[in-house]
Amino acid sequence: MADELFVPLYEKIARKNTIQRSLDITLLFLLVSLLGYRLFCLNNHGLPWFIALVCELWFTFNWVLVVNCKWSPVEYKTYPENLERRFPELPNVDMFVTTADPVLEPPIIAVNNVLSLLAADYPADKLACYVSDDGCFPLTFYSLVEASKFAKLWVPFCKKYKIQVRAPFRYFFGDSEPSSTDGNLEFQQDWLKMKAEYEVLARKIEEAARKSVPCDLTGDFAVFCDVERRNHPTIIKDDTLLNEFGNSEELINSAVQALKGKKGFPNNLSNSLEAACKVASCSYEYGTSWGTKCGWIYGATAEDLLTGLKIHAKGWNSALHMPELPGFMGCTPSGGPEAMAQQKRWATGLAEILVGKNCPIIATLTAKLQFRMCLAYLWILFWGLRSIPQLCYAALPAYCILANSHFLPKVEEPAIWIPIATFVTYNLHTLREYLKAGLSIRAWWNNLRMGSITATSAYLFGLFAAILKLLRISETVFEVTQKDQSCDGDDPDVTKFTFNESAVFVPGTTLLLVHLISLLCLSSKLPTPVHDMHGVGLGEVFCSLWVVLCFWPFLNGLFERGKYGIPLSTILKSAALALLFVHFCRT
């Protein structure tokens, strides 16, 4: 029996890292060389050279933090079969699903989340799922009541056939359809039955969503009558279902809470979780502290990062767990207002942490956080502050073309090979990481492009929001974003960038217009050789073209209509700013 206590649950395996370390060091050497060259030639150049130096200092510092975080990568080989041997009495597990608005976050998404969690490969009597609806909508409760009926069929089906993709809308509309040659007739029949049942569930929820009142507000639904969204008492609904399947019991415990802060107070997720923990059957040392020590009570929108920081400061360690991608239920849009809002919220939270009382530097100085863990948090926090250096660096090529200046060595100078080697090495390095992770070149390019777009737009507004809060001019608010119901890979529009009239799209549109104007002005000077134009070099022209490529979705948006087109108001604002920039460059 004593030997059972030492049965390993996982094994930490050091990953060979020779090539990656070589590339990391090479890139760091190139960055330091570029800084050294800029400092050596600083007196012979003007403002663009100095701005490039400051921006590259930031990039180099950030790269040092990146190298620290990925210097010694490890992989975890897990042994779930040893779990019951190690712990004959498995602990209770409580899972939380949060939602706030059935229009922006369709209930079918929350339903699929709950169903995928309930069907997890874990003893059913030790598994509970709690759904927090901060908007107090009867539609959410109605959807979950109907989903609980479907769960009585779905959970046994998943466990009987060991289904890994447990979110129904992913499973039935993916590649799981049994073929006609499949010899398992029972599975084919069960599959068709389950799909029909899920379609009935989805249709009921869809029809309820079309009504002003989704159902009769009587019985269990009576508490939702005449509820004021921003000022109502806590509503807790507990729905426990017991389903017999063979010799096993499937316990489905789904508590629906519709919570909201008192009038005059901001939407506070920690309030929801605090109430949820009062209902929970076990939530342990840190679970019971939600609402008093964890959550948005910290005063920042990045409460997840703050919770991790607090836990690490108490001596906890973390392990990276990356399940197979099909196991994920949700879908993140490739770009658009929702993605920008999420990135802005994230950047605001990072800035709030860095300048607040929970800064990891303070935790390290008070001996509450390991130094290397502090560097890892600083990398994340400084990543959210990269908007200004990246925006300045992206605008430099256009400025140099318009002002007949340069921030890169001339083509004929040997030093030109330093920025070229840096650019090539960095992009090949990141591409290699994507390919090694099993991702495509297209995924690499999309993420590289979106990194430039979000850094110069959403992150910029997030930084301003944090500064306004620091100066006590305004408070940050938690914005609920629109969630996609479908992520069909065959849909040609699913990866298209969408726009609205939000000011977050003004910087990107302005930057694109500035580069288009600069390239247009340059073309009017041809056929004069580019490298002979009063200091304008071929490097600046290439960088300007690169920025246009990165902001290609904005270029498409100038000519599209509807949600795929940039609104006229945004174009006019950006055009005015672009003309001011051009005037500044010419003076």
Coordinates of C-alpha atoms in Angstrom, one line a residue, residues 65-506:
L65 CA 13.0 38.3 -20.9
V66 CA 11.7 36.0 -23.7
V67 CA 15.0 34.0 -23.7
N68 CA 14.8 33.6 -19.9
C69 CA 11.3 32.2 -20.2
K70 CA 12.1 29.6 -22.9
W71 CA 15.7 28.7 -22.1
S72 CA 14.9 25.4 -20.5
P73 CA 11.7 24.0 -22.0
V74 CA 10.3 20.7 -20.6
E75 CA 7.5 18.4 -21.5
Y76 CA 5.2 16.6 -19.1
K77 CA 4.2 13.0 -19.8
T78 CA 1.1 12.3 -17.7
Y79 CA -0.1 9.0 -16.3
P80 CA -3.8 9.4 -15.7
E81 CA -4.1 5.6 -15.2
N82 CA -2.2 6.1 -11.9
L83 CA -4.6 8.6 -10.5
E84 CA -6.9 6.2 -8.8
R85 CA -3.9 4.1 -7.5
R86 CA -2.4 7.3 -6.0
F87 CA -5.6 8.7 -4.7
P88 CA -8.3 6.0 -4.1
E89 CA -10.6 8.8 -3.0
L90 CA -10.4 11.3 -5.9
P91 CA -11.2 14.9 -4.9
N92 CA -14.3 16.7 -5.8
V93 CA -13.9 19.0 -8.8
D94 CA -16.0 22.2 -9.3
M95 CA -16.0 23.9 -12.7
F96 CA -17.2 27.4 -13.4
V97 CA -18.7 28.7 -16.7
T98 CA -19.4 32.5 -16.8
T99 CA -21.6 34.4 -19.1
A100 CA -23.3 37.9 -19.0
D101 CA -25.3 38.6 -22.1
P102 CA -27.3 36.1 -24.3
V103 CA -27.1 38.4 -27.3
L104 CA -23.3 38.9 -27.3
E105 CA -22.7 35.4 -25.9
P106 CA -25.3 33.1 -27.4
P107 CA -26.6 30.6 -24.8
I108 CA -25.8 27.7 -27.1
I109 CA -22.1 28.4 -26.5
A110 CA -22.5 28.2 -22.7
V111 CA -24.6 25.0 -23.2
N112 CA -21.8 23.4 -25.2
N113 CA -19.3 24.4 -22.6
V114 CA -21.3 22.8 -19.8
L115 CA -22.0 19.6 -21.8
S116 CA -18.4 19.2 -22.7
L117 CA -17.4 19.6 -19.0
L118 CA -20.0 17.2 -17.6
A119 CA -18.9 14.5 -20.1
A120 CA -15.3 14.7 -18.9
D121 CA -13.6 11.4 -18.0
Y122 CA -14.0 11.8 -14.2
P123 CA -16.2 10.1 -11.6
A124 CA -19.6 11.8 -12.1
D125 CA -20.4 12.0 -8.4
K126 CA -17.3 14.1 -7.8
L127 CA -17.9 16.5 -10.7
A128 CA -20.0 19.7 -10.5
C129 CA -20.5 22.5 -12.9
Y130 CA -21.6 26.0 -11.9
V131 CA -22.8 28.6 -14.4
S132 CA -22.7 32.2 -13.5
D133 CA -24.9 34.6 -15.5
D134 CA -24.0 38.1 -14.5
G135 CA -26.9 39.5 -16.5
C136 CA -29.7 37.6 -14.8
F137 CA -31.4 36.4 -18.0
P138 CA -34.2 33.8 -17.9
L139 CA -33.0 32.6 -21.4
T140 CA -29.7 31.4 -19.9
F141 CA -31.6 29.4 -17.2
Y142 CA -34.1 28.0 -19.7
S143 CA -31.2 26.9 -22.0
L144 CA -29.4 25.1 -19.2
V145 CA -32.6 23.4 -18.0
E146 CA -33.2 22.0 -21.5
A147 CA -29.4 21.1 -21.8
S148 CA -29.6 19.2 -18.5
K149 CA -32.3 16.9 -20.1
F150 CA -30.1 16.4 -23.1
A151 CA -27.1 15.7 -20.8
K152 CA -28.9 12.6 -19.5
L153 CA -28.3 11.1 -23.0
W154 CA -25.1 12.9 -24.0
V155 CA -22.9 12.0 -21.0
P156 CA -23.5 8.2 -21.1
F157 CA -23.0 8.3 -24.9
C158 CA -19.6 10.1 -24.5
K159 CA -18.5 7.6 -21.9
K160 CA -19.7 4.5 -23.7
Y161 CA -17.9 5.3 -26.9
K162 CA -15.0 7.2 -25.3
I163 CA -15.8 10.4 -27.2
Q164 CA -13.0 12.9 -27.0
V165 CA -14.6 15.9 -28.7
R166 CA -17.4 16.4 -26.1
A167 CA -18.9 19.6 -27.2
P168 CA -21.9 18.5 -29.4
F169 CA -21.8 21.3 -32.0
R170 CA -18.1 20.5 -32.6
Y171 CA -18.6 16.8 -32.6
F172 CA -21.7 16.5 -34.8
F173 CA -20.5 19.1 -37.4
G174 CA -16.9 18.0 -37.6
D175 CA -15.3 14.9 -39.1
S176 CA -16.9 12.4 -36.7
E177 CA -19.8 11.2 -38.8
P178 CA -19.8 7.4 -39.1
S179 CA -19.2 6.1 -42.6
S180 CA -21.5 3.6 -44.3
T181 CA -18.8 1.0 -44.1
D182 CA -18.5 1.3 -40.3
G183 CA -19.3 -2.2 -38.9
N184 CA -20.6 -0.9 -35.6
L185 CA -24.3 -0.6 -36.3
E186 CA -25.2 0.2 -32.7
F187 CA -22.8 3.2 -32.8
Q188 CA -24.3 4.5 -36.1
Q189 CA -27.8 4.3 -34.6
D190 CA -26.8 6.0 -31.4
W191 CA -24.9 8.7 -33.3
L192 CA -27.9 9.5 -35.5
K193 CA -30.1 9.6 -32.4
M194 CA -27.8 11.9 -30.5
K195 CA -27.5 14.2 -33.4
A196 CA -31.2 14.5 -33.8
E197 CA -31.6 15.1 -30.0
Y198 CA -29.0 17.9 -30.2
E199 CA -30.7 19.5 -33.1
V200 CA -34.0 19.6 -31.1
L201 CA -32.1 21.2 -28.2
A202 CA -30.5 23.8 -30.5
R203 CA -33.8 24.6 -32.1
K204 CA -35.6 25.1 -28.8
I205 CA -32.9 27.5 -27.6
E206 CA -32.9 29.3 -30.9
E207 CA -36.7 29.7 -30.8
A208 CA -36.6 30.9 -27.2
A209 CA -34.0 33.5 -28.1
R210 CA -36.3 35.0 -30.7
K211 CA -39.0 35.7 -28.1
S212 CA -39.0 38.8 -25.9
V213 CA -39.8 36.4 -23.0
P214 CA -38.2 32.9 -23.6
C215 CA -40.7 31.0 -21.5
D216 CA -43.5 31.3 -19.0
L217 CA -42.1 33.1 -16.0
T218 CA -43.8 30.8 -13.5
G219 CA -42.6 28.1 -11.1
D220 CA -38.7 28.1 -11.1
F221 CA -38.7 31.0 -13.6
A222 CA -40.9 33.3 -11.4
V223 CA -37.8 34.9 -9.7
F224 CA -36.9 36.4 -13.1
C225 CA -40.0 38.5 -13.3
D226 CA -39.4 42.3 -13.2
V227 CA -35.7 41.9 -12.4
E228 CA -33.6 45.0 -12.7
R229 CA -30.4 44.0 -14.4
R230 CA -28.0 46.1 -12.4
N231 CA -29.7 45.9 -9.0
H232 CA -31.2 42.6 -7.8
P233 CA -30.5 40.0 -5.1
T234 CA -28.5 36.9 -5.8
I235 CA -30.5 34.2 -7.5
I236 CA -29.3 30.7 -7.1
K237 CA -30.9 27.7 -9.0
D238 CA -29.7 24.2 -8.2
D239 CA -30.7 21.5 -10.7
T240 CA -29.4 18.0 -9.7
L241 CA -30.2 15.1 -12.1
L242 CA -29.5 11.5 -11.5
N243 CA -29.3 9.1 -14.4
E244 CA -28.9 5.4 -14.3
F245 CA -26.7 4.0 -17.1
G246 CA -25.8 0.3 -16.8
N247 CA -24.3 -0.2 -13.3
S248 CA -23.0 3.3 -13.0
E249 CA -24.6 6.5 -11.8
E250 CA -24.1 9.8 -13.7
L251 CA -24.6 12.7 -11.4
I252 CA -25.1 16.0 -13.2
N253 CA -25.1 18.9 -10.9
S254 CA -25.7 22.2 -12.6
A255 CA -26.3 25.3 -10.5
V256 CA -27.3 28.4 -12.4
Q257 CA -26.6 31.7 -10.8
A258 CA -27.7 35.1 -12.0
L259 CA -25.8 37.7 -10.1
K260 CA -25.1 41.4 -10.3
G261 CA -23.5 43.9 -8.1
K262 CA -25.4 46.5 -6.2
K263 CA -26.5 49.7 -8.0
G264 CA -23.6 52.1 -8.6
F265 CA -20.9 49.4 -8.5
P266 CA -19.2 47.9 -11.5
N267 CA -19.8 44.4 -12.8
N268 CA -17.7 42.2 -10.5
L269 CA -17.0 38.7 -11.5
S270 CA -15.6 37.9 -8.1
N271 CA -19.1 38.4 -6.6
S272 CA -20.4 35.6 -8.8
L273 CA -17.6 33.3 -7.9
E274 CA -18.0 34.0 -4.2
A275 CA -21.7 33.0 -4.3
A276 CA -20.8 30.0 -6.4
C277 CA -18.4 28.8 -3.8
K278 CA -21.1 28.9 -1.2
V279 CA -23.0 26.4 -3.2
A280 CA -20.0 24.3 -4.1
S281 CA -19.6 20.9 -2.6
C282 CA -15.9 21.3 -1.7
S283 CA -13.5 25.0 -4.2
Y284 CA -10.2 23.9 -1.1
E285 CA -7.8 26.5 0.1
Y286 CA -7.8 28.9 -2.8
G287 CA -11.3 28.0 -4.0
T288 CA -12.9 29.4 -0.9
S289 CA -11.1 32.7 -1.1
W290 CA -12.8 34.0 -4.3
G291 CA -14.4 37.4 -3.7
T292 CA -12.1 38.2 -0.8
K293 CA -8.6 37.5 -2.1
C294 CA -9.0 36.5 -5.7
G295 CA -10.8 37.9 -8.7
W296 CA -11.5 41.4 -9.9
I297 CA -11.4 42.7 -6.3
Y298 CA -7.7 43.3 -7.1
G299 CA -8.8 46.3 -9.2
A300 CA -7.5 45.1 -12.6
T301 CA -9.3 43.5 -15.5
A302 CA -6.5 40.8 -15.9
E303 CA -7.7 39.0 -12.8
D304 CA -6.5 35.7 -14.1
L305 CA -2.9 36.8 -14.2
L306 CA -3.1 38.4 -10.8
T307 CA -4.5 35.2 -9.3
G308 CA -1.6 33.3 -10.7
L309 CA 0.8 35.8 -9.4
K310 CA -0.7 35.6 -5.9
I311 CA -0.6 31.9 -5.9
H312 CA 3.1 31.8 -7.1
A313 CA 4.0 34.3 -4.4
K314 CA 2.7 31.8 -1.9
G315 CA 5.1 29.2 -3.2
W316 CA 3.0 27.3 -5.7
N317 CA 4.5 26.0 -8.9
S318 CA 2.9 25.7 -12.3
A319 CA 2.8 23.0 -14.9
L320 CA 1.9 23.6 -18.6
H321 CA -0.9 21.4 -19.8
M322 CA -1.8 21.6 -23.5
P323 CA -4.7 19.2 -24.5
E324 CA -5.3 18.3 -28.1
L325 CA -6.9 21.2 -30.0
P326 CA -10.1 19.3 -30.8
G327 CA -10.8 19.2 -27.1
F328 CA -11.5 22.9 -27.1
M329 CA -15.1 24.0 -27.5
G330 CA -14.7 27.6 -28.3
C331 CA -13.6 29.6 -31.3
T332 CA -11.6 32.9 -31.3
P333 CA -12.2 35.2 -34.2
S334 CA -9.1 36.0 -36.3
G335 CA -9.6 39.7 -36.1
G336 CA -12.3 42.3 -35.7
P337 CA -14.0 44.4 -33.0
E338 CA -14.3 41.5 -30.6
A339 CA -10.7 40.5 -30.9
M340 CA -9.6 44.1 -30.5
A341 CA -11.8 44.6 -27.4
Q342 CA -10.3 41.5 -25.8
Q343 CA -6.7 42.6 -26.6
K344 CA -7.4 46.1 -25.2
R345 CA -8.9 44.6 -22.0
W346 CA -5.8 42.4 -21.6
A347 CA -3.3 45.2 -22.3
T348 CA -5.2 47.5 -19.8
G349 CA -5.0 44.8 -17.1
L350 CA -1.2 44.2 -17.7
A351 CA -0.5 47.9 -17.3
E352 CA -2.6 48.1 -14.2
I353 CA -0.6 45.3 -12.6
L354 CA 2.7 46.8 -13.5
V355 CA 2.1 50.1 -11.8
G356 CA -0.1 48.8 -9.0
K357 CA 0.5 47.3 -5.6
N358 CA 0.6 43.8 -7.0
C359 CA 3.6 44.4 -9.3
P360 CA 5.9 41.3 -9.4
I361 CA 8.9 43.5 -8.7
I362 CA 7.5 44.4 -5.3
A363 CA 6.7 40.7 -4.6
T364 CA 10.3 39.7 -5.5
L365 CA 11.8 42.4 -3.3
T366 CA 9.7 41.2 -0.4
A367 CA 11.0 37.7 -1.0
K368 CA 7.5 36.4 -2.0
L369 CA 8.3 35.5 -5.6
Q370 CA 11.3 33.8 -7.2
F371 CA 13.5 36.0 -9.3
R372 CA 13.1 33.9 -12.5
M373 CA 9.3 33.8 -12.0
C374 CA 9.4 37.6 -11.6
L375 CA 11.1 37.8 -15.0
A376 CA 8.5 35.6 -16.6
Y377 CA 5.7 37.9 -15.3
L378 CA 7.6 41.0 -16.4
W379 CA 7.8 39.6 -19.9
I380 CA 4.0 39.3 -20.0
L381 CA 3.5 42.7 -18.4
F382 CA 6.0 44.5 -20.7
W383 CA 4.5 42.7 -23.7
G384 CA 1.4 44.7 -23.0
L385 CA 3.4 48.0 -23.0
R386 CA 5.0 47.5 -26.4
S387 CA 2.4 49.6 -28.3
I388 CA 4.3 52.9 -28.3
P389 CA 7.7 51.6 -29.3
Q390 CA 6.1 49.4 -32.0
L391 CA 3.9 52.2 -33.3
C392 CA 6.9 54.5 -33.5
Y393 CA 9.1 51.9 -35.2
A394 CA 6.3 51.1 -37.7
A395 CA 5.9 54.8 -38.6
L396 CA 9.7 55.4 -39.0
P397 CA 10.0 54.1 -42.6
A398 CA 7.2 56.4 -43.8
Y399 CA 8.7 59.4 -41.9
C400 CA 12.1 58.8 -43.5
I401 CA 10.7 58.6 -47.0
L402 CA 8.7 61.8 -46.6
A403 CA 11.5 63.7 -44.8
N404 CA 14.3 62.4 -47.1
S405 CA 16.0 60.8 -44.1
H406 CA 16.9 57.3 -43.0
F407 CA 17.1 55.1 -39.9
L408 CA 18.9 52.2 -41.5
P409 CA 22.4 51.9 -42.9
K410 CA 22.7 52.5 -46.7
V411 CA 22.7 49.5 -49.0
E412 CA 26.4 50.0 -49.9
E413 CA 27.4 50.0 -46.2
P414 CA 28.5 46.7 -44.7
A415 CA 26.5 47.5 -41.5
I416 CA 23.3 47.0 -43.5
W417 CA 23.7 43.2 -43.0
I418 CA 23.1 43.6 -39.2
P419 CA 19.4 44.6 -39.5
I420 CA 18.9 42.2 -42.5
A421 CA 20.3 39.3 -40.5
T422 CA 18.2 40.3 -37.5
F423 CA 15.0 40.5 -39.6
V424 CA 15.7 37.2 -41.3
T425 CA 16.8 35.3 -38.2
Y426 CA 13.8 36.4 -36.2
N427 CA 11.2 35.5 -38.8
L428 CA 12.9 32.1 -39.5
H429 CA 13.1 31.5 -35.8
T430 CA 9.4 32.1 -35.1
L431 CA 8.4 30.2 -38.3
R432 CA 10.4 27.2 -37.1
E433 CA 8.6 27.3 -33.7
Y434 CA 5.2 27.3 -35.5
L435 CA 6.1 24.4 -37.8
K436 CA 7.6 22.4 -34.9
A437 CA 4.3 22.9 -33.0
G438 CA 2.4 21.4 -36.0
L439 CA 1.0 24.8 -37.2
S440 CA 1.0 26.0 -40.7
I441 CA 2.9 28.8 -42.4
R442 CA -0.4 30.6 -42.8
A443 CA -1.0 30.5 -39.1
W444 CA 2.5 32.0 -38.5
W445 CA 1.8 34.8 -41.0
N446 CA -1.7 35.5 -39.5
N447 CA -0.3 35.7 -36.0
L448 CA 2.7 37.9 -37.0
R449 CA 0.3 40.2 -38.8
M450 CA -2.2 40.3 -36.0
G451 CA 0.7 41.0 -33.5
S452 CA 1.5 44.2 -35.4
I453 CA -2.1 45.2 -35.7
T454 CA -3.1 44.7 -32.0
A455 CA 0.1 46.2 -30.7
T456 CA -0.4 49.5 -32.6
S457 CA -4.2 49.7 -31.9
A458 CA -5.8 47.7 -29.1
Y459 CA -2.7 47.7 -26.9
L460 CA -2.3 51.4 -27.4
F461 CA -5.9 52.1 -26.2
G462 CA -5.4 49.6 -23.4
L463 CA -2.3 51.6 -22.2
F464 CA -4.2 54.9 -22.4
A465 CA -7.1 53.4 -20.4
A466 CA -4.6 52.3 -17.6
I467 CA -3.0 55.7 -17.6
L468 CA -6.4 57.4 -17.2
K469 CA -7.2 55.1 -14.3
L470 CA -3.8 55.8 -12.7
L471 CA -4.5 59.6 -12.9
R472 CA -8.0 59.0 -11.5
I473 CA -9.6 60.5 -14.6
S474 CA -11.7 57.4 -15.4
E475 CA -12.2 53.8 -14.3
T476 CA -11.7 50.8 -16.5
V477 CA -14.8 48.7 -17.2
F478 CA -15.3 45.0 -18.2
E479 CA -16.6 44.9 -21.7
V480 CA -18.5 41.8 -22.8
T481 CA -17.6 40.9 -26.4
Q482 CA -19.5 39.2 -29.1
K483 CA -18.9 35.4 -29.3
D484 CA -19.1 33.4 -32.6
Q485 CA -21.5 30.5 -32.7
S486 CA -19.8 28.8 -35.6
C487 CA -16.3 28.3 -36.7
D488 CA -16.7 26.3 -39.9
G489 CA -13.3 26.0 -41.5
D490 CA -15.0 25.8 -45.0
D491 CA -16.6 29.2 -44.5
P492 CA -14.5 31.7 -46.5
D493 CA -15.6 34.6 -44.3
V494 CA -14.7 33.0 -41.0
T495 CA -11.1 34.4 -41.1
K496 CA -11.9 37.8 -42.6
F497 CA -11.2 40.9 -40.6
T498 CA -14.2 42.8 -39.6
F499 CA -14.5 46.5 -38.6
N500 CA -16.9 48.9 -36.8
E501 CA -16.8 52.5 -35.9
S502 CA -14.7 52.0 -32.8
A503 CA -11.8 54.4 -32.4
V504 CA -9.5 51.4 -31.9
F505 CA -9.2 51.1 -35.8
V506 CA -8.1 54.6 -36.3

